[in-house]
Short mmCIF file of C-alpha atoms in Angstrom, two decimals:
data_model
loop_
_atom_site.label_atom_id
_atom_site.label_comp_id
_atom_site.label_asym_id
_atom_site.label_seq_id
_atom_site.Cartn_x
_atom_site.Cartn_y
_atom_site.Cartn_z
CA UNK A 232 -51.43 -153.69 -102.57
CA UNK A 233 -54.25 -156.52 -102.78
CA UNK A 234 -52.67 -158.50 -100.28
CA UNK A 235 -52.68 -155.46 -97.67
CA UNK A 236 -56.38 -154.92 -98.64
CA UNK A 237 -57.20 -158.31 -98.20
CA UNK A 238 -55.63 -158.91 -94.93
CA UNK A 239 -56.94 -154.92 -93.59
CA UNK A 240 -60.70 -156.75 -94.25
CA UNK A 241 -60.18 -159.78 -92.75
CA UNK A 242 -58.82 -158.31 -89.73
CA UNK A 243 -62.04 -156.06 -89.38
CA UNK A 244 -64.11 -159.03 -90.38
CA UNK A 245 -62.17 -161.22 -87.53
CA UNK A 246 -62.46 -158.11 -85.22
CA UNK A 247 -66.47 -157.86 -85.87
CA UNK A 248 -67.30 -161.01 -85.55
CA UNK A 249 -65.98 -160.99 -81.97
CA UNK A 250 -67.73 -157.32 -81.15
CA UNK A 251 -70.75 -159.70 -80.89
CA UNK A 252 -72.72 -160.87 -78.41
CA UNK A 253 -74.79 -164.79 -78.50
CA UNK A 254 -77.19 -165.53 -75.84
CA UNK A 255 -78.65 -168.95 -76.82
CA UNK A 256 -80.64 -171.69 -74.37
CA UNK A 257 -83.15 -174.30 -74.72
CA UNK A 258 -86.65 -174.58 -73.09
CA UNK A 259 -88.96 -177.82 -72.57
CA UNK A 260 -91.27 -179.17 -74.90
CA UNK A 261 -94.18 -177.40 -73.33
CA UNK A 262 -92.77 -174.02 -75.19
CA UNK A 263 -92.16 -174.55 -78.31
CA UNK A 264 -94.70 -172.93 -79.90
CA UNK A 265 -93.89 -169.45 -77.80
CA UNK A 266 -91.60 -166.57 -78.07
CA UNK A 267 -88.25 -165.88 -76.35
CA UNK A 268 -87.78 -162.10 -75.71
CA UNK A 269 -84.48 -160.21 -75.01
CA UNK A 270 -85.29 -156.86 -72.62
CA UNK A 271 -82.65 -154.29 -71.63
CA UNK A 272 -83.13 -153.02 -68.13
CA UNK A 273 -82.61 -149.34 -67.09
CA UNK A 274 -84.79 -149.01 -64.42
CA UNK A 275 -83.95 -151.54 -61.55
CA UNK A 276 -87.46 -151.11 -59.49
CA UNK A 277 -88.81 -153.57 -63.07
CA UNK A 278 -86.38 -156.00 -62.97
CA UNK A 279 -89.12 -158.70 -63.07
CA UNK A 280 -92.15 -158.38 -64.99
CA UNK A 281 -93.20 -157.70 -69.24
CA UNK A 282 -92.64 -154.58 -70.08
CA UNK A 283 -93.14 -153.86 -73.31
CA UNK A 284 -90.60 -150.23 -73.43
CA UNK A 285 -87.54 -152.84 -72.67
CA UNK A 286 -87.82 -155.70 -75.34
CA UNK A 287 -84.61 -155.34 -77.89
CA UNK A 288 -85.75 -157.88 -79.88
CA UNK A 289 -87.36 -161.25 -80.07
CA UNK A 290 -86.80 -164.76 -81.02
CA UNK A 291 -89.14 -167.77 -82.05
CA UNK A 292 -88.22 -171.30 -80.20
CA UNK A 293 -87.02 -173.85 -83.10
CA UNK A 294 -88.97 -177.62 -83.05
CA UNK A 295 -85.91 -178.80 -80.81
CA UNK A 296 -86.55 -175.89 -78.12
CA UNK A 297 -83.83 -174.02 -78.96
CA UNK A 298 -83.07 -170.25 -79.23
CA UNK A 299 -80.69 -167.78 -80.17
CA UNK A 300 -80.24 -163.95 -79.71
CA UNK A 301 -77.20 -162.25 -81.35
CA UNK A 302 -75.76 -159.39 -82.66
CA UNK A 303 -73.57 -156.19 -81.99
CA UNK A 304 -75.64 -153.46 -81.23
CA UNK A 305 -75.12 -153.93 -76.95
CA UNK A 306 -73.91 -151.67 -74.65
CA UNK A 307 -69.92 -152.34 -74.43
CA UNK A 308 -70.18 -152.04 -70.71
CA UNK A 309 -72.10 -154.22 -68.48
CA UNK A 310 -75.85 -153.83 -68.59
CA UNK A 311 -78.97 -155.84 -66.85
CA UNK A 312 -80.55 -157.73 -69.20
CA UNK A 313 -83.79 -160.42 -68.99
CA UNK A 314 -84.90 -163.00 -71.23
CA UNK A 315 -88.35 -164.23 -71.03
CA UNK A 316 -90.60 -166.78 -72.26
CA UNK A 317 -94.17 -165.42 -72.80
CA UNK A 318 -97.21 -168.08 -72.69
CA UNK A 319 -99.83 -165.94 -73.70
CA UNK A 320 -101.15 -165.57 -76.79
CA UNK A 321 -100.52 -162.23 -78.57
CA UNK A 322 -103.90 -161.23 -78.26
CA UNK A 323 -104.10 -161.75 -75.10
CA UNK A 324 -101.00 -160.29 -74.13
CA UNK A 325 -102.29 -156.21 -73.72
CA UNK A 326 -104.71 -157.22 -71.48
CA UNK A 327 -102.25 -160.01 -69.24
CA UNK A 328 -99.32 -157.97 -69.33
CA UNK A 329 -100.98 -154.81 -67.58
CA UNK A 330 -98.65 -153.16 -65.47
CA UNK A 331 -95.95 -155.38 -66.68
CA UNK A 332 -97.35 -158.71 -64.53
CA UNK A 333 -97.72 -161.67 -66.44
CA UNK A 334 -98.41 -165.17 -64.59
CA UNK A 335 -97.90 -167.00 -67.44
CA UNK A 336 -94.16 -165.47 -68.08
CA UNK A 337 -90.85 -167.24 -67.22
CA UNK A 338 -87.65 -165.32 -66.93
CA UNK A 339 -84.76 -165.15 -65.71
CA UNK A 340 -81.85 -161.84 -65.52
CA UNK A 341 -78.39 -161.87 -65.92
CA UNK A 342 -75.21 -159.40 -66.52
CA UNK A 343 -73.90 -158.76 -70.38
CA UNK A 344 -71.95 -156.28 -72.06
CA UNK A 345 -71.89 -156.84 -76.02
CA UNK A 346 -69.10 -159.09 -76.33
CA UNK A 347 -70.71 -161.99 -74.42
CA UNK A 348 -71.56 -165.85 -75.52
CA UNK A 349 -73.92 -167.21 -72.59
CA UNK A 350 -75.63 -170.21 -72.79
CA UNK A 351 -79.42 -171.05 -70.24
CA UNK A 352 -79.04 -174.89 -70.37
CA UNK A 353 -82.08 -176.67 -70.21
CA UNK A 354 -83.73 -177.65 -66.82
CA UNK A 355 -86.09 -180.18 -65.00
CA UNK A 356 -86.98 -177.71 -62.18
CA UNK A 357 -89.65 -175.61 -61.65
CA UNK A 358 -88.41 -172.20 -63.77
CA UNK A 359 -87.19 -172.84 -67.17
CA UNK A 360 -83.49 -171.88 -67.08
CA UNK A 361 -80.57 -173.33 -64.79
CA UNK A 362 -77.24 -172.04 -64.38
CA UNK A 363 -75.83 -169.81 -66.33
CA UNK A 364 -72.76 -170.75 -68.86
CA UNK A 365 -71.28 -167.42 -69.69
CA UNK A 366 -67.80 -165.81 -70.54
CA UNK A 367 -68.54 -162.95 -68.16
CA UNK A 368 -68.35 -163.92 -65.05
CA UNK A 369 -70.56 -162.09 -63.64
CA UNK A 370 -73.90 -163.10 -65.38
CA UNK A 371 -74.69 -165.68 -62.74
CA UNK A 372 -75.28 -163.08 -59.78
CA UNK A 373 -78.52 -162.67 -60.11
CA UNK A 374 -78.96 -166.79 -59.93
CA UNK A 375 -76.73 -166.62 -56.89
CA UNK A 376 -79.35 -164.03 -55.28
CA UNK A 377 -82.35 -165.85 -56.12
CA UNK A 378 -80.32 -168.86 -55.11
CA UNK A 379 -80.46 -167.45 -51.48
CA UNK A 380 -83.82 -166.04 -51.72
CA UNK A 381 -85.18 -169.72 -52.17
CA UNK A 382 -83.80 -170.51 -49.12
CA UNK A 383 -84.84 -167.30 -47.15
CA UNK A 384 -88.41 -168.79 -48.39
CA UNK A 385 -87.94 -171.86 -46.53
CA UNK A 386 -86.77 -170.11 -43.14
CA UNK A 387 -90.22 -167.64 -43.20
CA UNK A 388 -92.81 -171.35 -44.06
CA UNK A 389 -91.21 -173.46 -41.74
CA UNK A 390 -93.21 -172.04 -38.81
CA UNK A 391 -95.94 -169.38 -39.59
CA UNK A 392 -95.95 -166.63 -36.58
CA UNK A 393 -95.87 -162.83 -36.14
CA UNK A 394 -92.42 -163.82 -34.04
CA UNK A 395 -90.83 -165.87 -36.58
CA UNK A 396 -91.42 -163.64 -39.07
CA UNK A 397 -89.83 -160.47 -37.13
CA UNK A 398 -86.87 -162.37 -36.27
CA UNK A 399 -86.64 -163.41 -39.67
CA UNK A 400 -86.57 -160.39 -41.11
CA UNK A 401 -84.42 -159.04 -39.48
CA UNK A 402 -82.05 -161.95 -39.67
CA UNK A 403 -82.83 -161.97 -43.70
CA UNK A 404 -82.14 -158.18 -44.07
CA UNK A 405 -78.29 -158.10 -43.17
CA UNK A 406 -78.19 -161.16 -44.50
CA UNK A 407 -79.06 -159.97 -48.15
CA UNK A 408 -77.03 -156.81 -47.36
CA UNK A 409 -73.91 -158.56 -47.03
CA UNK A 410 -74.17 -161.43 -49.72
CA UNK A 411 -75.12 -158.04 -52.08
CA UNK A 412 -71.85 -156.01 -50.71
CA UNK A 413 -69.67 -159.28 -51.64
CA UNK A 414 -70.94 -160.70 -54.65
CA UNK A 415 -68.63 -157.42 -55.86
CA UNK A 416 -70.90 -156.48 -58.44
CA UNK A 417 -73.45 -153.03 -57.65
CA UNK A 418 -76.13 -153.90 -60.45
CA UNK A 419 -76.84 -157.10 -59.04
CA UNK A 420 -76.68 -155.41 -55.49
CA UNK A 421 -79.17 -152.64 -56.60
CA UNK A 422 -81.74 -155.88 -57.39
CA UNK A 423 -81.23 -156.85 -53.42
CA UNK A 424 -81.41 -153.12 -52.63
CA UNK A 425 -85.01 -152.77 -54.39
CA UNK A 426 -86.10 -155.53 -52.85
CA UNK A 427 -85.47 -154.77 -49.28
CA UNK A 428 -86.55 -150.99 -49.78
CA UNK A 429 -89.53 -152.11 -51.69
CA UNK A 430 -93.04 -150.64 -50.02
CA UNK A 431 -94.80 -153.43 -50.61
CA UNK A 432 -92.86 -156.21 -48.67
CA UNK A 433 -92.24 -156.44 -44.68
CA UNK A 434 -88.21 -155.58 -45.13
CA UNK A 435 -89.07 -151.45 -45.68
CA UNK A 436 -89.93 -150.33 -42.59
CA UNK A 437 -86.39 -152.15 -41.25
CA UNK A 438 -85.05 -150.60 -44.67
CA UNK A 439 -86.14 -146.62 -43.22
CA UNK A 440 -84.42 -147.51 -39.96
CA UNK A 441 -81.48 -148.92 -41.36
CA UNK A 442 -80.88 -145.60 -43.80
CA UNK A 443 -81.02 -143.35 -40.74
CA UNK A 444 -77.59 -144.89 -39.45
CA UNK A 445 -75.79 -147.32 -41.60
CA UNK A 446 -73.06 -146.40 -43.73
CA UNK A 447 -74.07 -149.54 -46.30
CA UNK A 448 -75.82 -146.91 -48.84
CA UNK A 449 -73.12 -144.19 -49.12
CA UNK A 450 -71.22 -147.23 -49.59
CA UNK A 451 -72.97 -149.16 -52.51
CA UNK A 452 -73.31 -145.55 -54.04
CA UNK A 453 -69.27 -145.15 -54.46
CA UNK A 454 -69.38 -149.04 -55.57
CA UNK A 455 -71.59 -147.82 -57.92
CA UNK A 456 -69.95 -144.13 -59.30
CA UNK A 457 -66.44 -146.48 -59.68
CA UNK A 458 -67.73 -149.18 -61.88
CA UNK A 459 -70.60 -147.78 -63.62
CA UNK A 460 -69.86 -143.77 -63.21
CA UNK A 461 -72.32 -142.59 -66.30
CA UNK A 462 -75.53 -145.16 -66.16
CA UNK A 463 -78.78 -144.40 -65.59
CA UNK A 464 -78.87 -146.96 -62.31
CA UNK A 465 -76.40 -144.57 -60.22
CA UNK A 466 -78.44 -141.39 -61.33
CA UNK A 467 -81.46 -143.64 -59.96
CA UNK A 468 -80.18 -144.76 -57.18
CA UNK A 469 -78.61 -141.49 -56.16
CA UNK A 470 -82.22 -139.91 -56.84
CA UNK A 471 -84.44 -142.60 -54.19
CA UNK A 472 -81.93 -142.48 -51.68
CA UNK A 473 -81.72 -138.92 -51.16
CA UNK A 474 -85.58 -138.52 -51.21
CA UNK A 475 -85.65 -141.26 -48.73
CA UNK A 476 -83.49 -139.72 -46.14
CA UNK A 477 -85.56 -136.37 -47.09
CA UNK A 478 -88.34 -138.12 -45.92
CA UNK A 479 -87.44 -140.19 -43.10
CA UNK A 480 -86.24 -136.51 -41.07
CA UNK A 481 -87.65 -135.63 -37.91
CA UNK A 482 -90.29 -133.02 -38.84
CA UNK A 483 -90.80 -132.40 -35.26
CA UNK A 484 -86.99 -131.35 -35.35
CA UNK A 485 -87.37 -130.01 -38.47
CA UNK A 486 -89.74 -127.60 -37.44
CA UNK A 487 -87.97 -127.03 -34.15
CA UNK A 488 -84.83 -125.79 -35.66
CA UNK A 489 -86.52 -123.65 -38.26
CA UNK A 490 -88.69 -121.85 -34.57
CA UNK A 491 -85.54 -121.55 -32.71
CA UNK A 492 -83.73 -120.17 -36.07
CA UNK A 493 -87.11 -117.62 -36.28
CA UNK A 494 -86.78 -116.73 -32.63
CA UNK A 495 -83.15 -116.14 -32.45
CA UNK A 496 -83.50 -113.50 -35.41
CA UNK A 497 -86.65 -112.20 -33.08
CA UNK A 498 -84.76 -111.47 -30.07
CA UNK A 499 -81.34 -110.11 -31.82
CA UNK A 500 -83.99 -108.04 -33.69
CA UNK A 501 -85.99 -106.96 -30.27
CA UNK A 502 -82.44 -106.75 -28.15
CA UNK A 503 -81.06 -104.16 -31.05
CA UNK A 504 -84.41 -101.96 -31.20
CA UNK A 505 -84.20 -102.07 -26.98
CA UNK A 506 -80.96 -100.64 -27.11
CA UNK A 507 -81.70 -98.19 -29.51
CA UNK A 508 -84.65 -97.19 -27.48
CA UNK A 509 -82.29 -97.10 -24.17
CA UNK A 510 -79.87 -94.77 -26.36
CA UNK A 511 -82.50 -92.42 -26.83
CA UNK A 512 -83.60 -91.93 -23.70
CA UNK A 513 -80.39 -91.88 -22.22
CA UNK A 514 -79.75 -89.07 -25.28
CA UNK A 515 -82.85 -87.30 -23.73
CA UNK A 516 -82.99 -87.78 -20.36
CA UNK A 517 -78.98 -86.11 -20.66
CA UNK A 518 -80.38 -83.49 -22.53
CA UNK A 519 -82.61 -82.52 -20.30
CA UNK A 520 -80.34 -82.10 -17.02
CA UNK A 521 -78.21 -80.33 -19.55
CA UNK A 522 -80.88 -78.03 -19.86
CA UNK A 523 -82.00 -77.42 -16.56
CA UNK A 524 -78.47 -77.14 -15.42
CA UNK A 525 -78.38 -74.22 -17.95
CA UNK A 526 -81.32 -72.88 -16.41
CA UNK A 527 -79.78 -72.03 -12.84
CA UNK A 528 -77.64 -69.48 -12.24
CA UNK A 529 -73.42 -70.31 -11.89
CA UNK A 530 -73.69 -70.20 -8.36
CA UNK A 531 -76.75 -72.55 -8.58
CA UNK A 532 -74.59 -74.58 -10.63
CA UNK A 533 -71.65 -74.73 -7.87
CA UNK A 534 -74.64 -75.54 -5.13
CA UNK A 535 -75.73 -77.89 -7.31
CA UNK A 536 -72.64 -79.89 -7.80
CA UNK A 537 -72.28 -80.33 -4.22
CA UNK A 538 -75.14 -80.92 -3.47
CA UNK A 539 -74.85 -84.39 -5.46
CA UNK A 540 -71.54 -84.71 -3.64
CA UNK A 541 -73.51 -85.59 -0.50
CA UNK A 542 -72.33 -82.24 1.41
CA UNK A 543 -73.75 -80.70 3.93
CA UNK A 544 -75.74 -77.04 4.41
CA UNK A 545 -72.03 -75.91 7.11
CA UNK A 546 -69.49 -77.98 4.13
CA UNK A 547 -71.21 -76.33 1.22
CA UNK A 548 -70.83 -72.91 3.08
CA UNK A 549 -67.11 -73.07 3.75
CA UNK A 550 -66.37 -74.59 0.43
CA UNK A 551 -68.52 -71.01 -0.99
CA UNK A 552 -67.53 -69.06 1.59
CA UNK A 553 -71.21 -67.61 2.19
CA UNK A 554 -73.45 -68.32 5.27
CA UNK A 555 -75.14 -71.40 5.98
CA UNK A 556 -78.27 -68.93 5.18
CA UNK A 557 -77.32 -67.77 1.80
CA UNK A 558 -76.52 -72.02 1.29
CA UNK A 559 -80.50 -72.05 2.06
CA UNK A 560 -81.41 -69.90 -0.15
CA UNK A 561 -79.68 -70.75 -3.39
CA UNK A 562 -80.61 -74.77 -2.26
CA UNK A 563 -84.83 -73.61 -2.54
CA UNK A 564 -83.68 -71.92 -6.14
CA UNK A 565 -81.99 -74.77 -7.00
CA UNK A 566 -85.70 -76.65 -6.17
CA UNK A 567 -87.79 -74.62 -7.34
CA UNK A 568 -85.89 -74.94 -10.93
CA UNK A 569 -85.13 -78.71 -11.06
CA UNK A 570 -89.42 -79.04 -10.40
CA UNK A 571 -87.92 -81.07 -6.51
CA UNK A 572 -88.41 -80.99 -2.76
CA UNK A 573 -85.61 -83.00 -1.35
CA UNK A 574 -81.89 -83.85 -1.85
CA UNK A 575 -83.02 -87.48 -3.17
CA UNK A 576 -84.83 -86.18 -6.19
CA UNK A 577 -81.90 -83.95 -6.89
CA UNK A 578 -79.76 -87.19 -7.08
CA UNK A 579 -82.60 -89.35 -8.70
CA UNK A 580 -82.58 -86.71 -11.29
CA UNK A 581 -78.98 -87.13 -12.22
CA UNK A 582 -78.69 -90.64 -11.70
CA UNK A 583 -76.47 -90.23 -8.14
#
């Protein structure tokens, strides 16, 4: 029974100690005296920057320039995380770090879940980490990307114009697209994505134009919904692009379909009251002959109904059998009643 308990604990002691993660690096001599600070990011539009709502936790650099974050308390799935090295003094730091810029910070972001070793080897360039040794494979994507934004730098200084930078940008724009679309990871796409829809930069105004047409952002949303289908980056991302195509509609059009929609209901509206109108009269002006009709006399009536047939004084008198006389007569009754003087009013009064 001992030997079952022992072996149950060393097999959740074996299975604990690899439910951790270790991110561990070394920095130059010039930092030894400053902190090393381990953020989660959840919102990608602060990917770079100090901000204080995403620091887990944070580390002092040993007298060799070494550091180490570890623990278990990661997401299991893949997250965006940043380590950074702050050079101001803490009390200095509220006042530097306002709005979440800080000159005097070096960083650098990478891909994790909580099972992850990664190592930042030490480096002789300018920034303070190299590439990234990691058991996930895709922790380096973000130092591909800046990778190829170093050399999208070089492209826009080697000859300052208004033309070169145009062409530029529009040759950089797809260019980022599709090294984002096949790096085959949609949280290090959604860093290129916030940079090219970014206000402040000269990519968003080819950004609006691109979103009226392309089928790149539908796209990066399902990449997005089938790898990471809970996180708080698709709900983002899902939120900014639909109030970006919201806002890039044609208000013009817009407004033109909601005056034709208006005016459409207007004349169905005015064509049913006209008809009703129409049917009223008609109802009226029908019950009016109806009454005068009822007003003559039945031989009137006979009179009357030739009359409208076009006959003549003679044909009305044979079909009676009266004299073309007595026709005369009951013809000025048959006037004097309907309010007319000639055959034409008789018909105009009965529609004929």
């Amino acid at each position: 029974m001992n030997l079952k308990l022992l072996f149950i604990f060393f097999f959740l002691l074996s299975f604990s100690v690899k439910a951790q993660y270790s991110f561990s690096g070394q920095v130059d001599e010039n930092h030894l005296e400053n902190s090393v600070y381990l953020s989660l990011i959840e919102d990608f539009r602060k990917l770079s920057g100090v901000f204080s709502e995403q620091i887990i936790t944070k580390q002092q650099i040993d007298a060799s320039g070494n550091f180490q974050f570890k623990g278990n308390q990661l997401d299991t799935e893949n997250r965006i995380y940043r380590i950074h090295i702050d050079n101001c003094k803490e009390d200095e730091q509220n006042q530097n770090h306002f709005d979440g810029h800080c000159d005097d910070s070096k960083e650098i972001l990478f891909i994790a879940k909580n099972t992850d070793t990664i190592t930042f080897p030490f480096s002789f360039d300018n920034q303070i980490f190299c590439e990234v040794s990691s058991s996930n494979p895709r922790a380096n994507a973000f130092v591909r990307i800046d990778s190829l934004k170093e050399a999208m730098k070089y492209d826009y200084g080697e000859f300052r114009s208004e033309t070169n930078r145009k062409l530029n940008n529009k040759k950089w724009f797809k260019t980022l697209q599709n090294f984002g679309k096949h790096l085959d990871e949609p949280l290090a796409e959604l860093s290129i994505y916030a940079f090219l829809s970014d206000r402040s930069n000269n990519f968003h105004e080819y950004y609006l134009e691109d979103l009226k047409t392309s089928t790149y952002y539908d796209d990066l949303k399902v990449r997005l919904s089938e790898q990471y289908p809970n996180s708080v980056y698709l709900r983002q991302y899902e939120n900014e692009i639909n109030a970006d195509k919201f806002s890039i509609e044609d208000p013009n059009k817009t407004s033109s379909g909601k005056w034709s929609s208006i005016l459409l209901v207007f004349f169905g509206v005015s064509l049913l009251f006209n008809g009703f109108l129409l049917y009223q009269l008609f109802k009226k002006k029908s019950k009016n002959t109806s009454n005068l009709k009822s007003s003559l006399t039945k031989q009137e009536q006979n009179i009357l109904q030739l009359l409208l047939e076009d006959k003549s004084n003679k044909d009305i008198a044979e079909v009676l059998f009266v004299s073309v006389s007595t026709v005369k007569t009951h013809i000025n009754n048959v006037y004097k009643k309907l309010n007319v003087q000639t055959r034409g009013e008789v018909k105009k009064l009965f529609n004929r």
